[in-house]
Amino acid sequence: MREAHRLASRVWPTSAHPCSRHDFTLPQLFACLVVREMMKLSYRKAEALLRDAPHWLADIGMSRAPDHNTLWRAFGAVVKTRRVNRMLDLLAGLFTHERLLKPSAAKPLTIDSTCYERRHRWRHYDRVCRKMRLGDGEKYADRPERTAEERAAAVNRARALKVRQMPKLALAVAANCHLILAARTHTGNGSDSPDFDPLLYHSWRRTRGVKDVVADAGYDSENNHRIARLDLGVRSIIPPKIGRPTDKPPAAARYRRRATAG
């Protein structure tokens, strides 16, 4: 908690606005949010934990624990792309100074992405709740009569809307110490390939020891291999599985053909 507060003091100002109440500083709230994330707690449980640990609060100059609403609002204030990138720069420098960041062929840089549910409740849980409210003899699947084409069109429209609004997170992580070196966020379940260049570049910039990078088939493209190998001098390991399944090696793609042969 002290280390999180010390790093945050170099990134965030004392307060978000000159006219704020100044009950807590942004670095103090960031340290509390780090504890919440590490313990995997809700905001209310994090408030209760901090209230029961006054010595933790005293270490970073806090006289009382922030309530759950303050923590929730602070999360939106501190999680900004520019500030987060600055924090990643400081973390990479700290790990390098402590000799913890040592990428190698056995523990290379890894890149991957995932999508998240955009609501706070699982859709299956909502369906169960609606079924429990049905009356005797009613069925959840009852709908006005529609043709098969109308039902398929409605399903496709709903699925397309959900996919466009789905949050997506892409990370570059040092495998030897599990440090996040770069991050990209956006909405929509699109191709992973465009995220490869910025993730690899910022990881390479933060630690010049990156020699190998491993990614899944979502990042497969000849351009990504060229960026890694020719521009940054990093050996890229990506399975060449984009496109139609075939036994033939990729045509006019030197590094993808080499990956197929390997």
Tab-separated table of C-alpha atoms in Angstrom:
chain	number	residue	atom	x	y	z
A	1	MET	CA	0.000	0.000	0.000
A	2	ARG	CA	2.887	2.346	0.782
A	3	GLU	CA	4.566	1.524	-2.530
A	4	ALA	CA	1.334	2.145	-4.455
A	5	HIS	CA	0.953	5.503	-2.703
A	6	ARG	CA	4.558	6.449	-3.462
A	7	LEU	CA	4.213	5.638	-7.164
A	8	ALA	CA	0.826	7.358	-7.438
A	9	SER	CA	2.288	10.525	-5.895
A	10	ARG	CA	4.555	10.780	-8.936
A	11	VAL	CA	1.667	10.431	-11.392
A	12	TRP	CA	-1.512	12.020	-10.010
A	13	PRO	CA	-2.003	15.480	-8.508
A	14	THR	CA	-3.174	15.872	-4.940
A	15	SER	CA	-6.791	16.494	-5.942
A	16	ALA	CA	-8.875	16.207	-9.089
A	17	HIS	CA	-10.175	19.789	-8.813
A	18	PRO	CA	-9.072	22.881	-6.860
A	19	CYS	CA	-12.582	23.230	-5.377
A	20	SER	CA	-12.879	19.613	-4.181
A	21	ARG	CA	-13.310	18.839	-0.484
A	22	HIS	CA	-9.726	17.602	-0.036
A	23	ASP	CA	-10.759	14.900	2.429
A	24	PHE	CA	-8.403	12.492	0.649
A	25	THR	CA	-5.747	12.852	-2.007
A	26	LEU	CA	-5.833	10.970	-5.287
A	27	PRO	CA	-2.650	8.998	-4.444
A	28	GLN	CA	-4.261	7.900	-1.146
A	29	LEU	CA	-7.410	6.755	-2.918
A	30	PHE	CA	-5.350	4.968	-5.553
A	31	ALA	CA	-3.551	3.013	-2.826
A	32	CYS	CA	-6.936	2.014	-1.365
A	33	LEU	CA	-8.103	0.876	-4.802
A	34	VAL	CA	-4.960	-1.229	-5.196
A	35	VAL	CA	-5.805	-3.021	-1.942
A	36	ARG	CA	-9.368	-3.569	-3.162
A	37	GLU	CA	-8.162	-5.037	-6.452
A	38	MET	CA	-5.566	-7.311	-4.874
A	39	MET	CA	-8.079	-8.637	-2.347
A	40	LYS	CA	-10.791	-8.941	-5.065
A	41	LEU	CA	-13.328	-7.098	-2.901
A	42	SER	CA	-16.414	-5.042	-3.644
A	43	TYR	CA	-16.345	-1.350	-2.772
A	44	ARG	CA	-18.362	-1.935	0.394
A	45	LYS	CA	-16.112	-4.781	1.537
A	46	ALA	CA	-13.030	-2.692	0.768
A	47	GLU	CA	-14.453	0.095	2.955
A	48	ALA	CA	-14.990	-2.375	5.813
A	49	LEU	CA	-11.471	-3.813	5.447
A	50	LEU	CA	-9.837	-0.384	5.509
A	51	ARG	CA	-11.916	0.636	8.510
A	52	ASP	CA	-10.578	-2.401	10.371
A	53	ALA	CA	-6.952	-1.592	9.434
A	54	PRO	CA	-6.245	1.947	10.713
A	55	HIS	CA	-2.489	1.254	10.742
A	56	TRP	CA	-2.584	0.771	6.961
A	57	LEU	CA	-4.287	4.133	6.578
A	58	ALA	CA	-1.842	5.822	8.960
A	59	ASP	CA	1.083	4.667	6.791
A	60	ILE	CA	-0.168	6.824	3.898
A	61	GLY	CA	-1.386	9.758	5.997
A	62	MET	CA	-5.111	8.935	6.225
A	63	SER	CA	-7.032	9.396	9.470
A	64	ARG	CA	-10.149	7.495	8.399
A	65	ALA	CA	-11.308	5.098	5.721
A	66	PRO	CA	-13.076	6.453	2.605
A	67	ASP	CA	-16.631	5.232	2.076
A	68	HIS	CA	-17.594	2.997	-0.835
A	69	ASN	CA	-19.045	5.866	-2.906
A	70	THR	CA	-15.778	7.782	-2.633
A	71	LEU	CA	-13.825	4.744	-3.807
A	72	TRP	CA	-16.213	4.227	-6.728
A	73	ARG	CA	-15.868	7.855	-7.859
A	74	ALA	CA	-12.101	7.763	-7.378
A	75	PHE	CA	-11.831	4.781	-9.711
A	76	GLY	CA	-13.320	6.838	-12.544
A	77	ALA	CA	-11.011	9.741	-11.745
A	78	VAL	CA	-7.718	7.858	-11.646
A	79	VAL	CA	-8.209	5.366	-14.490
A	80	LYS	CA	-7.285	7.598	-17.395
A	81	THR	CA	-5.186	6.364	-20.313
A	82	ARG	CA	-2.493	9.032	-20.009
A	83	ARG	CA	-2.089	8.499	-16.261
A	84	VAL	CA	-2.133	4.721	-16.534
A	85	ASN	CA	0.597	4.793	-19.195
A	86	ARG	CA	2.731	6.965	-16.915
A	87	MET	CA	2.188	4.485	-14.078
A	88	LEU	CA	3.247	1.597	-16.324
A	89	ASP	CA	6.429	3.518	-17.176
A	90	LEU	CA	7.249	3.903	-13.476
A	91	LEU	CA	6.441	0.266	-12.690
A	92	ALA	CA	8.677	-0.975	-15.493
A	93	GLY	CA	11.492	1.251	-14.231
A	94	LEU	CA	11.019	-0.019	-10.672
A	95	PHE	CA	11.038	-3.685	-11.726
A	96	THR	CA	14.120	-3.082	-13.886
A	97	HIS	CA	15.935	-1.404	-10.994
A	98	GLU	CA	15.096	-4.339	-8.719
A	99	ARG	CA	16.253	-6.764	-11.443
A	100	LEU	CA	12.888	-8.469	-11.530
A	101	LEU	CA	12.167	-7.730	-15.193
A	102	LYS	CA	14.303	-10.187	-17.159
A	103	PRO	CA	12.590	-11.331	-20.377
A	104	SER	CA	14.113	-14.450	-21.909
A	105	ALA	CA	13.340	-17.112	-24.510
A	106	ALA	CA	11.912	-19.332	-21.775
A	107	LYS	CA	9.841	-16.460	-20.312
A	108	PRO	CA	9.031	-14.159	-23.269
A	109	LEU	CA	6.667	-11.244	-23.643
A	110	THR	CA	3.104	-12.520	-24.069
A	111	ILE	CA	0.201	-10.692	-25.733
A	112	ASP	CA	-3.456	-11.615	-25.502
A	113	SER	CA	-6.904	-10.041	-25.233
A	114	THR	CA	-10.291	-10.807	-23.732
A	115	CYS	CA	-13.833	-9.446	-23.782
A	116	TYR	CA	-16.024	-8.662	-20.791
A	117	GLU	CA	-19.725	-8.605	-20.026
A	118	ARG	CA	-20.790	-4.956	-20.157
A	119	ARG	CA	-23.391	-5.347	-17.413
A	120	HIS	CA	-22.903	-6.002	-13.727
A	121	ARG	CA	-25.216	-9.042	-13.807
A	122	TRP	CA	-24.794	-12.225	-15.825
A	123	ARG	CA	-27.455	-12.657	-18.523
A	124	HIS	CA	-28.190	-16.211	-17.440
A	125	TYR	CA	-28.984	-14.902	-13.948
A	126	ASP	CA	-31.434	-12.390	-15.447
A	127	ARG	CA	-33.177	-15.143	-17.412
A	128	VAL	CA	-33.567	-17.255	-14.282
A	129	CYS	CA	-35.040	-14.289	-12.392
A	130	ARG	CA	-37.572	-13.663	-15.147
A	131	LYS	CA	-38.556	-17.329	-15.221
A	132	MET	CA	-39.178	-17.294	-11.467
A	133	ARG	CA	-41.705	-14.474	-11.937
A	134	LEU	CA	-43.816	-16.395	-14.475
A	135	GLY	CA	-47.341	-17.375	-13.552
A	136	ASP	CA	-48.817	-20.886	-13.600
A	137	GLY	CA	-48.889	-22.324	-17.101
A	138	GLU	CA	-46.781	-19.523	-18.617
A	139	LYS	CA	-43.639	-20.261	-20.551
A	140	TYR	CA	-40.612	-18.029	-20.785
A	141	ALA	CA	-40.232	-18.838	-24.483
A	142	ASP	CA	-43.764	-17.645	-25.368
A	143	ARG	CA	-43.537	-14.968	-28.042
A	144	PRO	CA	-45.906	-13.592	-30.699
A	145	GLU	CA	-45.941	-15.784	-33.762
A	146	ARG	CA	-43.078	-14.879	-36.115
A	147	THR	CA	-41.580	-16.555	-39.124
A	148	ALA	CA	-38.188	-18.266	-38.947
A	149	GLU	CA	-36.639	-15.432	-40.973
A	150	GLU	CA	-37.996	-12.797	-38.595
A	151	ARG	CA	-36.691	-14.673	-35.566
A	152	ALA	CA	-33.249	-15.097	-37.155
A	153	ALA	CA	-33.093	-11.403	-38.102
A	154	ALA	CA	-34.055	-10.357	-34.574
A	155	VAL	CA	-31.400	-12.613	-33.053
A	156	ASN	CA	-28.735	-11.279	-35.422
A	157	ARG	CA	-29.624	-7.650	-34.656
A	158	ALA	CA	-29.473	-8.266	-30.917
A	159	ARG	CA	-26.181	-10.157	-31.187
A	160	ALA	CA	-24.600	-7.458	-33.366
A	161	LEU	CA	-25.559	-4.748	-30.864
A	162	LYS	CA	-24.121	-6.708	-27.943
A	163	VAL	CA	-20.872	-7.363	-29.792
A	164	ARG	CA	-20.430	-3.682	-30.737
A	165	GLN	CA	-20.878	-2.612	-27.112
A	166	MET	CA	-18.716	-5.339	-25.559
A	167	PRO	CA	-15.664	-4.002	-23.637
A	168	LYS	CA	-12.358	-5.460	-24.740
A	169	LEU	CA	-8.963	-5.447	-23.006
A	170	ALA	CA	-5.635	-6.346	-24.623
A	171	LEU	CA	-2.493	-6.771	-22.505
A	172	ALA	CA	1.223	-7.326	-22.990
A	173	VAL	CA	2.679	-9.125	-19.970
A	174	ALA	CA	6.223	-10.107	-19.021
A	175	ALA	CA	5.965	-13.841	-18.386
A	176	ASN	CA	8.841	-14.016	-15.890
A	177	CYS	CA	7.267	-11.619	-13.354
A	178	HIS	CA	3.671	-11.172	-14.641
A	179	LEU	CA	4.143	-7.398	-14.920
A	180	ILE	CA	1.745	-5.638	-17.318
A	181	LEU	CA	3.918	-3.655	-19.723
A	182	ALA	CA	1.214	-2.292	-22.038
A	183	ALA	CA	-2.570	-2.196	-22.238
A	184	ARG	CA	-5.218	-1.288	-24.818
A	185	THR	CA	-8.949	-0.887	-24.233
A	186	HIS	CA	-11.826	-0.412	-26.659
A	187	THR	CA	-15.318	-1.656	-27.375
A	188	GLY	CA	-16.395	-4.210	-29.938
A	189	ASN	CA	-15.241	-7.744	-30.584
A	190	GLY	CA	-13.085	-6.857	-33.567
A	191	SER	CA	-9.787	-8.259	-34.807
A	192	ASP	CA	-6.899	-8.529	-32.344
A	193	SER	CA	-4.288	-7.810	-34.996
A	194	PRO	CA	-4.332	-3.947	-34.876
A	195	ASP	CA	-3.435	-4.025	-31.157
A	196	PHE	CA	-0.182	-5.931	-31.728
A	197	ASP	CA	1.907	-2.965	-32.915
A	198	PRO	CA	1.175	-0.513	-30.022
A	199	LEU	CA	1.344	-3.255	-27.380
A	200	LEU	CA	4.696	-4.537	-28.599
A	201	TYR	CA	6.160	-1.062	-29.122
A	202	HIS	CA	5.292	0.232	-25.631
A	203	SER	CA	6.568	-3.003	-24.061
A	204	TRP	CA	9.806	-2.727	-26.046
A	205	ARG	CA	10.110	0.954	-25.080
A	206	ARG	CA	9.680	0.214	-21.386
A	207	THR	CA	12.190	-2.632	-21.337
A	208	ARG	CA	14.785	-2.924	-24.078
A	209	GLY	CA	15.423	-6.527	-23.041
A	210	VAL	CA	12.454	-7.899	-25.028
A	211	LYS	CA	13.805	-10.458	-27.483
A	212	ASP	CA	10.811	-12.750	-28.000
A	213	VAL	CA	7.056	-12.180	-28.156
A	214	VAL	CA	4.341	-14.845	-28.148
A	215	ALA	CA	0.740	-14.226	-29.248
A	216	ASP	CA	-2.189	-16.368	-30.320
A	217	ALA	CA	-3.607	-16.732	-33.835
A	218	GLY	CA	-5.764	-13.615	-33.447
A	219	TYR	CA	-2.618	-11.517	-34.017
A	220	ASP	CA	-1.478	-13.481	-37.072
A	221	SER	CA	-0.459	-11.244	-39.966
A	222	GLU	CA	2.676	-10.776	-42.033
A	223	ASN	CA	2.737	-7.087	-41.145
A	224	ASN	CA	2.892	-7.870	-37.419
A	225	HIS	CA	5.821	-10.248	-38.002
A	226	ARG	CA	7.635	-7.538	-39.967
A	227	ILE	CA	7.037	-4.928	-37.264
A	228	ALA	CA	8.426	-7.223	-34.591
A	229	ARG	CA	11.387	-8.674	-36.483
A	230	LEU	CA	12.501	-5.869	-38.813
A	231	ASP	CA	11.546	-2.723	-36.893
A	232	LEU	CA	12.167	-3.788	-33.277
A	233	GLY	CA	14.440	-6.823	-33.596
A	234	VAL	CA	12.058	-9.044	-31.631
A	235	ARG	CA	11.450	-12.684	-32.590
A	236	SER	CA	7.700	-13.143	-33.067
A	237	ILE	CA	5.993	-16.490	-32.409
A	238	ILE	CA	2.424	-16.449	-33.747
A	239	PRO	CA	0.626	-19.518	-35.157
A	240	PRO	CA	-0.373	-18.840	-38.813
A	241	LYS	CA	-4.013	-19.872	-38.535
A	242	ILE	CA	-5.832	-16.822	-39.902
A	243	GLY	CA	-7.817	-17.575	-43.049
A	244	ARG	CA	-9.339	-20.725	-44.479
A	245	PRO	CA	-7.987	-24.019	-43.127
A	246	THR	CA	-5.508	-25.463	-45.614
A	247	ASP	CA	-2.433	-27.671	-45.732
A	248	LYS	CA	-0.627	-25.246	-48.038
A	249	PRO	CA	1.840	-22.717	-46.545
A	250	PRO	CA	0.871	-19.011	-46.733
A	251	ALA	CA	1.686	-17.536	-50.127
A	252	ALA	CA	3.958	-14.454	-50.406
A	253	ALA	CA	4.365	-14.271	-46.623
A	254	ARG	CA	7.936	-15.017	-45.591
A	255	TYR	CA	7.561	-15.024	-41.825
A	256	ARG	CA	4.172	-16.715	-41.792
A	257	ARG	CA	5.608	-19.458	-44.023
A	258	ARG	CA	8.517	-19.800	-41.592
A	259	ALA	CA	6.065	-20.198	-38.696
A	260	THR	CA	4.248	-22.916	-40.660
A	261	ALA	CA	7.499	-24.773	-41.250
A	262	GLY	CA	8.417	-24.486	-37.547
